[in-house]
Amino acid sequence: MKFLSAIVAVGLSTMAIAGCGDEGQVTESFAADPVQTMFATAAKFADIAVGIDPWEVVVCQVPQGTTDSLYEPIDVRLDLASTDIVAALTPVVDYFSRWSHGQYQPKFTAVSGVSIGVDEKSEVCVDRALDKASAATRGVLVIADAQHTEVAVGGWGRPGTPCTKNCSAKQTGRAVYIGASDFMPYWQGNPPLDLVEHELGHALDWPHSSTSMDNFGSGLYDSDVDVMSNSSAPRETFPETRNAPGPLAINMYLAKWLQDTHVASLESGTRSFELVATETDLTVDGVRLLIVTVNDSLVLTVELIKASGDNQHLLHDRVVVHQVEVVGEIGYERRQTVLSDDLLSGEQWSNDQVQIKILEITSDQSVTTASVEATVLR
Ligand SMILES: [Zn+2]
């Protein structure tokens, strides 16, 4: 079954690549390298995660008596201007600056609000914000002034249509939309920001991750080691925390926040690798991401996550292993599954294709390192 689904996945990704050129033929060698396929997919958005990224912040007024069932049927509304929200987003800018090592900076600008009618849906908020966006704006961040119901999602984010040049939000539809809940007075001006960070991750073309392969599309995002899964994991352990967990190394690599020199790969046999923690400053040499190729559309990723900063909630440093299945036409559709989220010194993980042994995890004053032995079993 697994093999069949891999074949289908290859078909999908080759279609996606063909779409970039004019009926371009996909060569065997190209299709056989899942990392190249991922980079070809990421290239559809060019440098979406590099440099200054101008966002407009827009408050959407939702009328009392709204018929959109997304909203809690109460009269309370958020009483904040978009300037207040921009001020509250400073830690979000810091978060992306830290994880991109200064290479990516969302720049939030407060602009005038929009409103919807009683019979209009939340999506109209976003349509109106996009309609009036300036040409230089690459994304709109829309905050509704009404809270969502408890069972509804908190928000959503999208990278918009693929674009490589002069990518105004007006043209691509790139947007993040969230309900009022995280900014209500209840938070006393200290709002949780993990949801905004998660949705901005989608706007960078990042997919969800989950601990179960069967969960994709079902909305169960339950991994505590990835901003694109359980983004509130840090404050579940430390209630004062406001940021999401850090991103996975594969997303950092495709965002161009890690370079080829920070990545090692294994296609056959057994080799040992020294990994440094993903958060390590780029002036420190060392591999942040090990990619083990399983087949044309499947790789395993191995990385060391240090339990500090945004990942302090993890309580101890650990090696994590994900399966990354290259499917779909954009990165957002990639399937990233946790295979092991807590490997310690002396432990090992294997399936019938790959074995990962953690020889040792060590820390000195500046760098945390893991010695890992990886074997391709087939
Ligand atoms: Zn999401």
Tab-separated table of C-alpha atoms and ligand atoms in Angstrom:
chain	number	residue	atom	x	y	z
A	1	MET	CA	0.000	0.000	0.000
A	2	LYS	CA	2.745	2.357	0.939
A	3	PHE	CA	4.472	1.787	-2.373
A	4	LEU	CA	1.293	2.495	-4.290
A	5	SER	CA	0.693	5.742	-2.506
A	6	ALA	CA	4.286	6.735	-3.235
A	7	ILE	CA	3.671	6.202	-6.944
A	8	VAL	CA	0.581	8.376	-6.817
A	9	ALA	CA	2.596	11.017	-4.989
A	10	VAL	CA	5.269	11.030	-7.678
A	11	GLY	CA	2.558	11.509	-10.277
A	12	LEU	CA	1.242	14.512	-8.412
A	13	SER	CA	4.595	16.139	-7.946
A	14	THR	CA	5.645	15.647	-11.537
A	15	MET	CA	2.392	17.283	-12.610
A	16	ALA	CA	3.229	20.198	-10.358
A	17	ILE	CA	6.674	20.580	-11.850
A	18	ALA	CA	5.385	20.297	-15.397
A	19	GLY	CA	3.046	23.177	-14.570
A	20	CYS	CA	6.041	25.468	-13.973
A	21	GLY	CA	7.384	25.177	-17.501
A	22	ASP	CA	5.547	24.703	-20.744
A	23	GLU	CA	4.585	21.052	-20.710
A	24	GLY	CA	8.132	20.366	-19.578
A	25	GLN	CA	9.191	16.746	-19.428
A	26	VAL	CA	10.318	15.623	-16.023
A	27	THR	CA	13.490	13.608	-16.260
A	28	GLU	CA	13.984	10.365	-14.352
A	29	SER	CA	16.818	11.733	-12.261
A	30	PHE	CA	14.833	14.818	-11.307
A	31	ALA	CA	11.807	12.850	-10.194
A	32	ALA	CA	14.078	10.461	-8.305
A	33	ASP	CA	15.357	13.135	-5.960
A	34	PRO	CA	12.656	14.153	-3.481
A	35	VAL	CA	14.748	17.027	-2.119
A	36	GLN	CA	15.052	18.554	-5.588
A	37	THR	CA	11.326	18.097	-6.045
A	38	MET	CA	10.726	19.975	-2.793
A	39	PHE	CA	13.020	22.793	-3.900
A	40	ALA	CA	11.298	22.960	-7.297
A	41	THR	CA	7.991	23.292	-5.459
A	42	ALA	CA	9.385	25.951	-3.097
A	43	ALA	CA	10.810	27.844	-6.100
A	44	LYS	CA	7.271	28.595	-7.234
A	45	PHE	CA	7.202	31.123	-4.390
A	46	ALA	CA	10.782	32.355	-4.981
A	47	ASP	CA	12.121	34.121	-1.885
A	48	ILE	CA	8.835	34.251	0.027
A	49	ALA	CA	10.674	33.648	3.328
A	50	VAL	CA	13.704	35.851	2.740
A	51	GLY	CA	14.083	39.590	3.347
A	52	ILE	CA	11.478	42.128	4.437
A	53	ASP	CA	7.917	40.884	3.978
A	54	PRO	CA	5.376	43.751	4.043
A	55	TRP	CA	2.056	42.842	5.693
A	56	GLU	CA	-0.970	45.062	6.252
A	57	VAL	CA	-2.814	44.518	9.520
A	58	VAL	CA	-6.565	45.015	9.179
A	59	VAL	CA	-9.339	44.797	11.781
A	60	CYS	CA	-12.628	43.506	10.391
A	61	GLN	CA	-15.839	44.657	12.021
A	62	VAL	CA	-18.339	41.853	12.328
A	63	PRO	CA	-21.872	43.156	12.953
A	64	GLN	CA	-23.933	42.057	15.908
A	65	GLY	CA	-26.447	39.529	14.708
A	66	THR	CA	-24.005	38.090	12.172
A	67	THR	CA	-25.345	34.934	10.581
A	68	ASP	CA	-21.888	33.374	10.094
A	69	SER	CA	-21.895	30.412	12.502
A	70	LEU	CA	-18.119	30.752	12.866
A	71	TYR	CA	-18.755	33.515	15.394
A	72	GLU	CA	-19.909	33.172	18.997
A	73	PRO	CA	-23.448	34.629	19.126
A	74	ILE	CA	-22.632	37.356	21.644
A	75	ASP	CA	-22.489	41.145	21.421
A	76	VAL	CA	-18.946	41.542	22.785
A	77	ARG	CA	-16.501	42.985	20.263
A	78	LEU	CA	-12.750	43.549	20.318
A	79	ASP	CA	-11.964	47.189	21.021
A	80	LEU	CA	-8.473	47.463	19.535
A	81	ALA	CA	-7.184	49.476	16.604
A	82	SER	CA	-4.866	47.886	14.072
A	83	THR	CA	-2.045	50.032	15.540
A	84	ASP	CA	-2.563	48.267	18.903
A	85	ILE	CA	-2.351	44.906	17.170
A	86	VAL	CA	0.819	45.828	15.304
A	87	ALA	CA	2.374	46.835	18.643
A	88	ALA	CA	1.366	43.477	20.126
A	89	LEU	CA	3.028	41.633	17.224
A	90	THR	CA	6.579	42.722	18.085
A	91	PRO	CA	7.417	39.283	19.589
A	92	VAL	CA	6.235	37.674	16.319
A	93	VAL	CA	8.799	39.701	14.383
A	94	ASP	CA	11.416	38.591	16.945
A	95	TYR	CA	10.340	34.962	16.618
A	96	PHE	CA	10.858	34.895	12.841
A	97	SER	CA	14.062	36.897	13.113
A	98	ARG	CA	15.492	34.371	15.584
A	99	TRP	CA	14.582	31.247	13.637
A	100	SER	CA	15.626	32.691	10.270
A	101	HIS	CA	18.857	33.992	11.832
A	102	GLY	CA	17.939	37.483	10.686
A	103	GLN	CA	17.127	36.454	7.128
A	104	TYR	CA	13.350	36.963	7.249
A	105	GLN	CA	11.430	39.869	8.695
A	106	PRO	CA	7.668	40.283	8.505
A	107	LYS	CA	6.948	44.019	8.563
A	108	PHE	CA	3.491	44.810	9.916
A	109	THR	CA	1.756	48.068	9.004
A	110	ALA	CA	-1.517	49.147	10.565
A	111	VAL	CA	-4.134	50.187	8.015
A	112	SER	CA	-7.795	51.163	8.172
A	113	GLY	CA	-10.390	48.525	8.878
A	114	VAL	CA	-12.998	46.732	6.826
A	115	SER	CA	-16.444	45.436	7.723
A	116	ILE	CA	-18.885	42.788	6.633
A	117	GLY	CA	-22.662	42.727	6.564
A	118	VAL	CA	-24.926	40.575	8.703
A	119	ASP	CA	-25.276	37.985	5.977
A	120	GLU	CA	-21.651	37.978	4.831
A	121	LYS	CA	-19.083	35.343	5.817
A	122	SER	CA	-15.706	35.851	7.450
A	123	GLU	CA	-13.952	35.297	4.100
A	124	VAL	CA	-15.432	38.597	2.890
A	125	CYS	CA	-13.300	40.342	5.544
A	126	VAL	CA	-10.229	39.012	3.762
A	127	ASP	CA	-11.549	39.804	0.275
A	128	ARG	CA	-12.149	43.434	1.293
A	129	ALA	CA	-8.716	43.728	2.953
A	130	LEU	CA	-7.104	42.377	-0.241
A	131	ASP	CA	-9.155	44.712	-2.441
A	132	LYS	CA	-7.825	47.791	-0.708
A	133	ALA	CA	-4.272	46.532	-0.086
A	134	SER	CA	-1.430	48.639	-1.469
A	135	ALA	CA	0.573	47.220	-4.356
A	136	ALA	CA	3.678	46.782	-2.171
A	137	THR	CA	1.864	44.633	0.390
A	138	ARG	CA	2.651	40.918	0.117
A	139	GLY	CA	0.118	39.687	2.669
A	140	VAL	CA	-2.877	40.861	4.665
A	141	LEU	CA	-3.298	39.865	8.309
A	142	VAL	CA	-6.968	40.237	9.151
A	143	ILE	CA	-8.235	40.106	12.732
A	144	ALA	CA	-11.979	39.896	13.167
A	145	ASP	CA	-13.360	41.945	16.053
A	146	ALA	CA	-15.658	39.030	16.976
A	147	GLN	CA	-14.640	35.820	18.710
A	148	HIS	CA	-15.066	32.450	17.083
A	149	THR	CA	-17.108	29.744	18.806
A	150	GLU	CA	-15.170	27.321	20.971
A	151	VAL	CA	-15.455	24.510	18.444
A	152	ALA	CA	-14.366	26.595	15.448
A	153	VAL	CA	-10.777	26.914	14.253
A	154	GLY	CA	-8.932	29.975	15.525
A	155	GLY	CA	-7.937	31.098	12.058
A	156	TRP	CA	-6.193	30.153	8.835
A	157	GLY	CA	-3.297	31.188	6.642
A	158	ARG	CA	-2.411	30.680	2.982
A	159	PRO	CA	0.595	31.460	0.782
A	160	GLY	CA	-1.658	32.562	-2.075
A	161	THR	CA	-1.136	31.616	-5.684
A	162	PRO	CA	2.465	30.822	-6.659
A	163	CYS	CA	4.375	33.943	-7.577
A	164	THR	CA	8.033	34.765	-8.114
A	165	LYS	CA	8.122	38.486	-8.934
A	166	ASN	CA	6.333	41.624	-7.706
A	167	CYS	CA	4.065	39.460	-5.579
A	168	SER	CA	1.444	41.814	-4.237
A	169	ALA	CA	-1.194	40.306	-1.984
A	170	LYS	CA	-3.826	41.811	-4.251
A	171	GLN	CA	-2.592	39.534	-7.010
A	172	THR	CA	-1.772	36.367	-4.993
A	173	GLY	CA	-4.461	36.472	-2.302
A	174	ARG	CA	-1.827	35.749	0.363
A	175	ALA	CA	-3.534	36.168	3.709
A	176	VAL	CA	-3.867	35.251	7.361
A	177	TYR	CA	-7.231	35.513	9.077
A	178	ILE	CA	-7.855	35.040	12.810
A	179	GLY	CA	-10.733	35.571	15.202
A	180	ALA	CA	-10.650	38.062	18.074
A	181	SER	CA	-10.153	35.585	20.921
A	182	ASP	CA	-6.376	35.915	21.396
A	183	PHE	CA	-6.569	39.709	21.586
A	184	MET	CA	-9.520	40.100	23.977
A	185	PRO	CA	-9.077	42.068	27.263
A	186	TYR	CA	-8.965	38.731	29.091
A	187	TRP	CA	-5.275	38.523	28.094
A	188	GLN	CA	-4.537	41.916	29.689
A	189	GLY	CA	-2.544	43.166	26.727
A	190	ASN	CA	-0.294	40.101	26.724
A	191	PRO	CA	-1.877	37.975	23.964
A	192	PRO	CA	-0.752	34.487	22.981
A	193	LEU	CA	0.954	34.773	19.596
A	194	ASP	CA	1.432	31.132	18.649
A	195	LEU	CA	-1.626	31.057	16.394
A	196	VAL	CA	-0.438	34.097	14.428
A	197	GLU	CA	3.001	32.465	14.074
A	198	HIS	CA	1.411	29.199	12.902
A	199	GLU	CA	-0.768	30.939	10.312
A	200	LEU	CA	2.172	33.027	9.090
A	201	GLY	CA	3.972	29.690	8.692
A	202	HIS	CA	1.240	28.635	6.242
A	203	ALA	CA	1.773	31.963	4.457
A	204	LEU	CA	5.420	30.856	4.030
A	205	ASP	CA	4.043	27.705	2.338
A	206	TRP	CA	4.678	25.440	5.342
A	207	PRO	CA	2.474	22.366	5.878
A	208	HIS	CA	1.086	20.909	9.080
A	209	SER	CA	2.729	18.027	10.884
A	210	SER	CA	1.018	15.323	12.884
A	211	THR	CA	1.922	12.176	14.806
A	212	SER	CA	-0.311	10.014	12.621
A	213	MET	CA	-0.123	9.402	8.912
A	214	ASP	CA	-3.874	8.924	8.823
A	215	ASN	CA	-4.605	12.353	10.219
A	216	PHE	CA	-3.895	14.534	7.235
A	217	GLY	CA	-6.880	16.639	6.463
A	218	SER	CA	-8.610	15.639	9.680
A	219	GLY	CA	-7.310	18.586	11.669
A	220	LEU	CA	-5.459	16.659	14.382
A	221	TYR	CA	-2.212	18.571	14.832
A	222	ASP	CA	-0.758	17.098	17.941
A	223	SER	CA	3.024	17.394	17.776
A	224	ASP	CA	4.665	19.593	20.424
A	225	VAL	CA	7.912	20.032	18.454
A	226	ASP	CA	6.622	22.063	15.504
A	227	VAL	CA	4.977	25.483	15.191
A	228	MET	CA	2.963	23.923	12.343
A	229	SER	CA	1.313	21.390	14.649
A	230	ASN	CA	0.321	22.027	18.281
A	231	SER	CA	1.354	25.677	18.315
A	232	SER	CA	0.073	26.217	21.866
A	233	ALA	CA	2.253	23.430	23.348
A	234	PRO	CA	4.669	25.888	25.046
A	235	ARG	CA	1.959	27.625	27.070
A	236	GLU	CA	0.355	24.309	27.990
A	237	THR	CA	3.551	23.673	29.994
A	238	PHE	CA	4.488	27.256	30.883
A	239	PRO	CA	1.317	29.410	30.871
A	240	GLU	CA	3.263	32.674	30.612
A	241	THR	CA	4.848	31.646	27.299
A	242	ARG	CA	3.506	33.474	24.267
A	243	ASN	CA	5.385	32.082	21.264
A	244	ALA	CA	4.911	28.840	19.352
A	245	PRO	CA	7.517	26.050	19.276
A	246	GLY	CA	10.258	26.534	16.690
A	247	PRO	CA	9.919	25.341	13.082
A	248	LEU	CA	11.134	21.997	11.758
A	249	ALA	CA	14.512	22.001	10.044
A	250	ILE	CA	13.040	20.871	6.702
A	251	ASN	CA	10.865	23.998	6.632
A	252	MET	CA	13.872	26.154	7.589
A	253	TYR	CA	15.907	24.594	4.792
A	254	LEU	CA	13.230	25.104	2.124
A	255	ALA	CA	12.761	28.682	3.397
A	256	LYS	CA	16.504	29.199	2.719
A	257	TRP	CA	17.148	29.835	6.420
A	258	LEU	CA	19.586	26.898	6.365
A	259	GLN	CA	22.129	26.395	3.596
A	260	ASP	CA	23.369	23.213	1.946
A	261	THR	CA	26.354	23.232	4.308
A	262	HIS	CA	23.930	22.763	7.215
A	263	VAL	CA	22.398	19.649	5.677
A	264	ALA	CA	23.728	16.093	5.291
A	265	SER	CA	22.141	13.272	3.360
A	266	LEU	CA	22.251	9.494	3.309
A	267	GLU	CA	20.948	7.268	0.517
A	268	SER	CA	22.444	3.886	1.431
A	269	GLY	CA	24.640	2.114	3.967
A	270	THR	CA	25.571	3.269	7.463
A	271	ARG	CA	27.146	6.559	8.452
A	272	SER	CA	27.637	8.614	11.580
A	273	PHE	CA	26.713	12.280	11.775
A	274	GLU	CA	27.304	15.069	14.265
A	275	LEU	CA	24.177	17.198	14.480
A	276	VAL	CA	24.058	20.598	16.143
A	277	ALA	CA	20.743	21.873	17.488
A	278	THR	CA	18.497	23.562	14.907
A	279	GLU	CA	18.485	26.877	16.777
A	280	THR	CA	22.303	27.162	16.678
A	281	ASP	CA	23.646	30.439	15.311
A	282	LEU	CA	24.756	30.059	11.707
A	283	THR	CA	28.280	31.257	12.540
A	284	VAL	CA	28.722	27.842	14.175
A	285	ASP	CA	29.569	25.190	11.582
A	286	GLY	CA	27.659	21.949	11.679
A	287	VAL	CA	24.802	19.924	10.315
A	288	ARG	CA	21.298	20.894	11.487
A	289	LEU	CA	19.382	18.469	9.302
A	290	LEU	CA	20.034	14.917	8.163
A	291	ILE	CA	17.928	13.778	5.216
A	292	VAL	CA	17.646	10.027	4.605
A	293	THR	CA	16.200	9.215	1.189
A	294	VAL	CA	13.685	6.369	1.244
A	295	ASN	CA	12.294	6.536	-2.296
A	296	ASP	CA	11.365	8.982	-5.064
A	297	SER	CA	8.890	10.872	-2.953
A	298	LEU	CA	9.770	10.047	0.639
A	299	VAL	CA	12.549	11.133	2.948
A	300	LEU	CA	13.132	10.871	6.669
A	301	THR	CA	14.477	13.960	8.424
A	302	VAL	CA	16.557	13.805	11.592
A	303	GLU	CA	17.293	16.864	13.723
A	304	LEU	CA	18.342	17.841	17.233
A	305	ILE	CA	15.990	20.146	19.127
A	306	LYS	CA	17.362	21.974	22.117
A	307	ALA	CA	14.928	22.497	24.990
A	308	SER	CA	15.480	26.215	25.317
A	309	GLY	CA	13.969	29.453	24.069
A	310	ASP	CA	10.804	28.763	22.095
A	311	ASN	CA	11.293	25.020	22.726
A	312	GLN	CA	11.815	25.270	26.482
A	313	HIS	CA	8.541	23.394	27.038
A	314	LEU	CA	10.239	20.216	25.758
A	315	LEU	CA	12.200	20.127	29.060
A	316	HIS	CA	15.104	18.109	27.627
A	317	ASP	CA	17.116	18.124	24.407
A	318	ARG	CA	16.067	15.398	21.996
A	319	VAL	CA	16.503	14.057	18.490
A	320	VAL	CA	13.321	13.925	16.414
A	321	VAL	CA	12.576	11.965	13.253
A	322	HIS	CA	9.918	12.883	10.696
A	323	GLN	CA	8.705	11.275	7.513
A	324	VAL	CA	8.309	13.852	4.763
A	325	GLU	CA	6.193	12.776	1.835
A	326	VAL	CA	6.411	14.990	-1.213
A	327	VAL	CA	2.859	15.366	-2.473
A	328	GLY	CA	0.768	18.122	-3.962
A	329	GLU	CA	1.470	21.184	-6.002
A	330	ILE	CA	2.723	23.479	-3.251
A	331	GLY	CA	4.659	22.969	-0.009
A	332	TYR	CA	1.505	23.462	2.059
A	333	GLU	CA	0.383	20.005	0.865
A	334	ARG	CA	3.536	18.117	1.892
A	335	ARG	CA	2.823	15.394	4.452
A	336	GLN	CA	5.083	15.683	7.481
A	337	THR	CA	4.586	12.924	10.025
A	338	VAL	CA	6.317	12.526	13.367
A	339	LEU	CA	7.997	9.104	13.544
A	340	SER	CA	9.778	9.747	16.838
A	341	ASP	CA	9.652	12.983	18.806
A	342	ASP	CA	11.837	12.162	21.794
A	343	LEU	CA	15.032	10.188	21.152
A	344	LEU	CA	17.647	10.485	23.908
A	345	SER	CA	21.273	9.362	24.286
A	346	GLY	CA	21.540	5.580	23.855
A	347	GLU	CA	18.101	5.198	22.272
A	348	GLN	CA	17.269	4.112	18.765
A	349	TRP	CA	14.369	4.124	16.351
A	350	SER	CA	13.811	2.032	13.260
A	351	ASN	CA	11.216	0.952	10.757
A	352	ASP	CA	11.776	-1.570	7.958
A	353	GLN	CA	13.708	0.981	5.887
A	354	VAL	CA	15.832	3.098	8.191
A	355	GLN	CA	17.490	2.816	11.607
A	356	ILE	CA	18.557	5.835	13.671
A	357	LYS	CA	20.784	5.347	16.741
A	358	ILE	CA	21.489	8.222	19.112
A	359	LEU	CA	25.024	7.594	20.324
A	360	GLU	CA	25.219	10.666	22.529
A	361	ILE	CA	23.681	14.089	23.114
A	362	THR	CA	26.069	16.565	24.731
A	363	SER	CA	26.076	20.265	25.608
A	364	ASP	CA	28.910	22.620	26.311
A	365	GLN	CA	28.493	26.297	27.087
A	366	SER	CA	27.695	27.285	23.501
A	367	VAL	CA	26.603	24.296	21.428
A	368	THR	CA	24.390	21.249	21.886
A	369	THR	CA	25.413	18.299	19.733
A	370	ALA	CA	24.087	14.823	18.962
A	371	SER	CA	26.132	11.949	17.550
A	372	VAL	CA	23.792	9.931	15.384
A	373	GLU	CA	24.348	6.749	13.409
A	374	ALA	CA	21.947	6.278	10.517
A	375	THR	CA	21.484	3.112	8.445
A	376	VAL	CA	19.444	2.547	5.321
A	377	LEU	CA	18.270	-1.053	5.770
A	378	ARG	CA	17.035	-1.973	2.331
B	1	ZN	ZN	-2.714	25.299	10.323
